[in-house]
């Protein structure tokens, strides 16, 4: 009976101020759509970085060195902490790779075949972490027997920078709009408390405890927070794919598929945050009005 009464009071409180309640739900919705969306987009960027991680190589083009020197160089570089793997590429292997890469340009292949020296022997060095490519490149460039060290790591730098910006954006949105949602829910509850001030006074006169009075307001704030969070999870879950594909840098954007399990796990966190926001907003709204 007591639970039914508390639930009835909560529903009545929501029905008394539908526009204010709706505005609180929208505040939570906007906050969590942006935060959840930023999390999903950052996940897709991390996947892009992971794909680049597997393909980033520092190429050390070798000069006139003996096989023993190449072996010793390979062994030493492989012992560097920044290095994951070192593979020797001969002129013939480089030429075969060149033929595969430029199969649609037979004239260019013919030029290289006429002068194979343009593709010297090389060491292909895989960094332990993609961000280590610059340190490896600088270190190997001055190594005896190395003519030149090259790397295609600028794309990784751009992706990492974009990921960091997305993280900063998510944190900023979380703080600013999260605070706005808290204030709006607190004001909603404060208005509800004010509207029922006479009823609350009567309940106190007949011996009702403060927590018995507070629970309907807490449930109202909980409803606003969870409702906004559920809508945010639904919107991002159904509408994230076009945004993720648009921001992806892979050749086939359709290959970027956010796992359902990831979305479900993050949705649960979003719901938990919405519930916490609603309860905290309610507590702030009742502060100073319904104190023991």
mmCIF file of N, CA, C and O in Angstrom, residues 34-68:
data_model
loop_
_atom_site.group_PDB
_atom_site.id
_atom_site.type_symbol
_atom_site.label_atom_id
_atom_site.label_comp_id
_atom_site.label_asym_id
_atom_site.label_seq_id
_atom_site.Cartn_x
_atom_site.Cartn_y
_atom_site.Cartn_z
ATOM 1 N N UNK A 34 25.068 13.623 -26.959
ATOM 2 C CA UNK A 34 26.380 14.136 -27.339
ATOM 3 C C UNK A 34 27.505 13.320 -26.707
ATOM 4 O O UNK A 34 28.490 12.976 -27.373
ATOM 5 N N UNK A 35 27.376 12.994 -25.429
ATOM 6 C CA UNK A 35 28.422 12.230 -24.752
ATOM 7 C C UNK A 35 28.511 10.812 -25.324
ATOM 8 O O UNK A 35 29.598 10.327 -25.667
ATOM 9 N N UNK A 36 27.365 10.129 -25.432
ATOM 10 C CA UNK A 36 27.342 8.765 -25.959
ATOM 11 C C UNK A 36 27.809 8.757 -27.409
ATOM 12 O O UNK A 36 28.577 7.884 -27.835
ATOM 13 N N UNK A 37 27.354 9.738 -28.185
ATOM 14 C CA UNK A 37 27.789 9.826 -29.577
ATOM 15 C C UNK A 37 29.294 10.019 -29.683
ATOM 16 O O UNK A 37 29.948 9.407 -30.532
ATOM 17 N N UNK A 38 29.857 10.862 -28.811
ATOM 18 C CA UNK A 38 31.308 11.079 -28.827
ATOM 19 C C UNK A 38 32.053 9.803 -28.466
ATOM 20 O O UNK A 38 33.113 9.499 -29.040
ATOM 21 N N UNK A 39 31.505 9.018 -27.544
ATOM 22 C CA UNK A 39 32.134 7.746 -27.162
ATOM 23 C C UNK A 39 32.160 6.785 -28.348
ATOM 24 O O UNK A 39 33.180 6.144 -28.640
ATOM 25 N N UNK A 40 31.029 6.685 -29.052
ATOM 26 C CA UNK A 40 30.944 5.764 -30.186
ATOM 27 C C UNK A 40 31.863 6.213 -31.321
ATOM 28 O O UNK A 40 32.566 5.390 -31.932
ATOM 29 N N UNK A 41 31.874 7.508 -31.613
ATOM 30 C CA UNK A 41 32.738 8.020 -32.687
ATOM 31 C C UNK A 41 34.206 7.810 -32.323
ATOM 32 O O UNK A 41 35.021 7.422 -33.166
ATOM 33 N N UNK A 42 34.550 8.038 -31.064
ATOM 34 C CA UNK A 42 35.938 7.826 -30.650
ATOM 35 C C UNK A 42 36.305 6.351 -30.769
ATOM 36 O O UNK A 42 37.443 6.012 -31.106
ATOM 37 N N UNK A 43 35.371 5.459 -30.503
ATOM 38 C CA UNK A 43 35.645 4.023 -30.685
ATOM 39 C C UNK A 43 36.001 3.740 -32.139
ATOM 40 O O UNK A 43 36.950 2.998 -32.421
ATOM 41 N N UNK A 44 35.255 4.336 -33.057
ATOM 42 C CA UNK A 44 35.530 4.100 -34.473
ATOM 43 C C UNK A 44 36.899 4.652 -34.869
ATOM 44 O O UNK A 44 37.623 4.053 -35.669
ATOM 45 N N UNK A 45 37.278 5.805 -34.286
ATOM 46 C CA UNK A 45 38.596 6.372 -34.567
ATOM 47 C C UNK A 45 39.690 5.454 -34.028
ATOM 48 O O UNK A 45 40.722 5.231 -34.672
ATOM 49 N N UNK A 46 39.463 4.900 -32.836
ATOM 50 C CA UNK A 46 40.430 3.963 -32.277
ATOM 51 C C UNK A 46 40.596 2.739 -33.161
ATOM 52 O O UNK A 46 41.682 2.172 -33.267
ATOM 53 N N UNK A 47 39.502 2.297 -33.794
ATOM 54 C CA UNK A 47 39.603 1.158 -34.713
ATOM 55 C C UNK A 47 40.437 1.531 -35.922
ATOM 56 O O UNK A 47 41.227 0.726 -36.431
ATOM 57 N N UNK A 48 40.256 2.766 -36.420
ATOM 58 C CA UNK A 48 41.091 3.238 -37.525
ATOM 59 C C UNK A 48 42.570 3.220 -37.127
ATOM 60 O O UNK A 48 43.436 2.768 -37.880
ATOM 61 N N UNK A 49 42.836 3.712 -35.921
ATOM 62 C CA UNK A 49 44.220 3.734 -35.448
ATOM 63 C C UNK A 49 44.759 2.313 -35.335
ATOM 64 O O UNK A 49 45.910 2.031 -35.665
ATOM 65 N N UNK A 50 43.912 1.390 -34.867
ATOM 66 C CA UNK A 50 44.334 0.000 -34.769
ATOM 67 C C UNK A 50 44.687 -0.592 -36.113
ATOM 68 O O UNK A 50 45.658 -1.352 -36.250
ATOM 69 N N UNK A 51 43.911 -0.247 -37.137
ATOM 70 C CA UNK A 51 44.230 -0.731 -38.485
ATOM 71 C C UNK A 51 45.568 -0.172 -38.971
ATOM 72 O O UNK A 51 46.367 -0.860 -39.586
ATOM 73 N N UNK A 52 45.798 1.107 -38.687
ATOM 74 C CA UNK A 52 47.080 1.697 -39.068
ATOM 75 C C UNK A 52 48.222 1.081 -38.263
ATOM 76 O O UNK A 52 49.327 0.913 -38.776
ATOM 77 N N UNK A 53 47.976 0.763 -37.005
ATOM 78 C CA UNK A 53 49.008 0.147 -36.162
ATOM 79 C C UNK A 53 49.596 -1.092 -36.819
ATOM 80 O O UNK A 53 50.795 -1.359 -36.731
ATOM 81 N N UNK A 54 48.745 -1.874 -37.460
ATOM 82 C CA UNK A 54 49.198 -3.126 -38.073
ATOM 83 C C UNK A 54 49.954 -2.903 -39.373
ATOM 84 O O UNK A 54 50.559 -3.836 -39.906
ATOM 85 N N UNK A 55 49.880 -1.699 -39.912
ATOM 86 C CA UNK A 55 50.495 -1.446 -41.215
ATOM 87 C C UNK A 55 51.607 -0.402 -41.199
ATOM 88 O O UNK A 55 52.289 -0.224 -42.208
ATOM 89 N N UNK A 56 51.777 0.285 -40.072
ATOM 90 C CA UNK A 56 52.825 1.303 -40.013
ATOM 91 C C UNK A 56 54.200 0.624 -40.002
ATOM 92 O O UNK A 56 54.439 -0.304 -39.233
ATOM 93 N N UNK A 57 55.057 1.081 -40.877
ATOM 94 C CA UNK A 57 56.424 0.553 -40.948
ATOM 95 C C UNK A 57 57.399 1.713 -41.144
ATOM 96 O O UNK A 57 57.103 2.673 -41.853
ATOM 97 N N UNK A 58 58.548 1.585 -40.525
ATOM 98 C CA UNK A 58 59.669 2.461 -40.828
ATOM 99 C C UNK A 58 60.562 1.680 -41.781
ATOM 100 O O UNK A 58 60.970 0.554 -41.482
ATOM 101 N N UNK A 59 60.842 2.266 -42.935
ATOM 102 C CA UNK A 59 61.657 1.584 -43.940
ATOM 103 C C UNK A 59 63.057 2.180 -43.935
ATOM 104 O O UNK A 59 63.234 3.379 -44.177
ATOM 105 N N UNK A 60 64.040 1.334 -43.642
ATOM 106 C CA UNK A 60 65.445 1.756 -43.670
ATOM 107 C C UNK A 60 66.049 1.270 -44.985
ATOM 108 O O UNK A 60 66.263 0.072 -45.180
ATOM 109 N N UNK A 61 66.291 2.206 -45.912
ATOM 110 C CA UNK A 61 66.879 1.864 -47.207
ATOM 111 C C UNK A 61 68.389 1.702 -47.031
ATOM 112 O O UNK A 61 69.064 2.599 -46.534
ATOM 113 N N UNK A 62 68.891 0.536 -47.440
ATOM 114 C CA UNK A 62 70.275 0.178 -47.179
ATOM 115 C C UNK A 62 71.179 0.542 -48.342
ATOM 116 O O UNK A 62 70.779 0.494 -49.510
ATOM 117 N N UNK A 63 72.427 0.864 -48.002
ATOM 118 C CA UNK A 63 73.431 1.141 -49.018
ATOM 119 C C UNK A 63 74.220 -0.113 -49.355
ATOM 120 O O UNK A 63 73.685 -1.228 -49.360
ATOM 121 N N UNK A 64 75.490 0.048 -49.587
ATOM 122 C CA UNK A 64 76.357 -1.079 -49.952
ATOM 123 C C UNK A 64 76.832 -1.766 -48.675
ATOM 124 O O UNK A 64 77.868 -1.422 -48.097
ATOM 125 N N UNK A 65 76.080 -2.723 -48.193
ATOM 126 C CA UNK A 65 76.405 -3.448 -46.960
ATOM 127 C C UNK A 65 76.407 -4.942 -47.246
ATOM 128 O O UNK A 65 75.680 -5.431 -48.116
ATOM 129 N N UNK A 66 77.223 -5.659 -46.508
ATOM 130 C CA UNK A 66 77.329 -7.109 -46.691
ATOM 131 C C UNK A 66 76.189 -7.818 -45.973
ATOM 132 O O UNK A 66 75.554 -7.250 -45.079
ATOM 133 N N UNK A 67 75.928 -9.086 -46.350
ATOM 134 C CA UNK A 67 74.872 -9.847 -45.648
ATOM 135 C C UNK A 67 75.126 -9.939 -44.149
ATOM 136 O O UNK A 67 74.176 -9.897 -43.357
ATOM 137 N N UNK A 68 76.394 -10.074 -43.743
ATOM 138 C CA UNK A 68 76.688 -10.152 -42.313
ATOM 139 C C UNK A 68 76.337 -8.840 -41.607
ATOM 140 O O UNK A 68 75.811 -8.844 -40.485
#
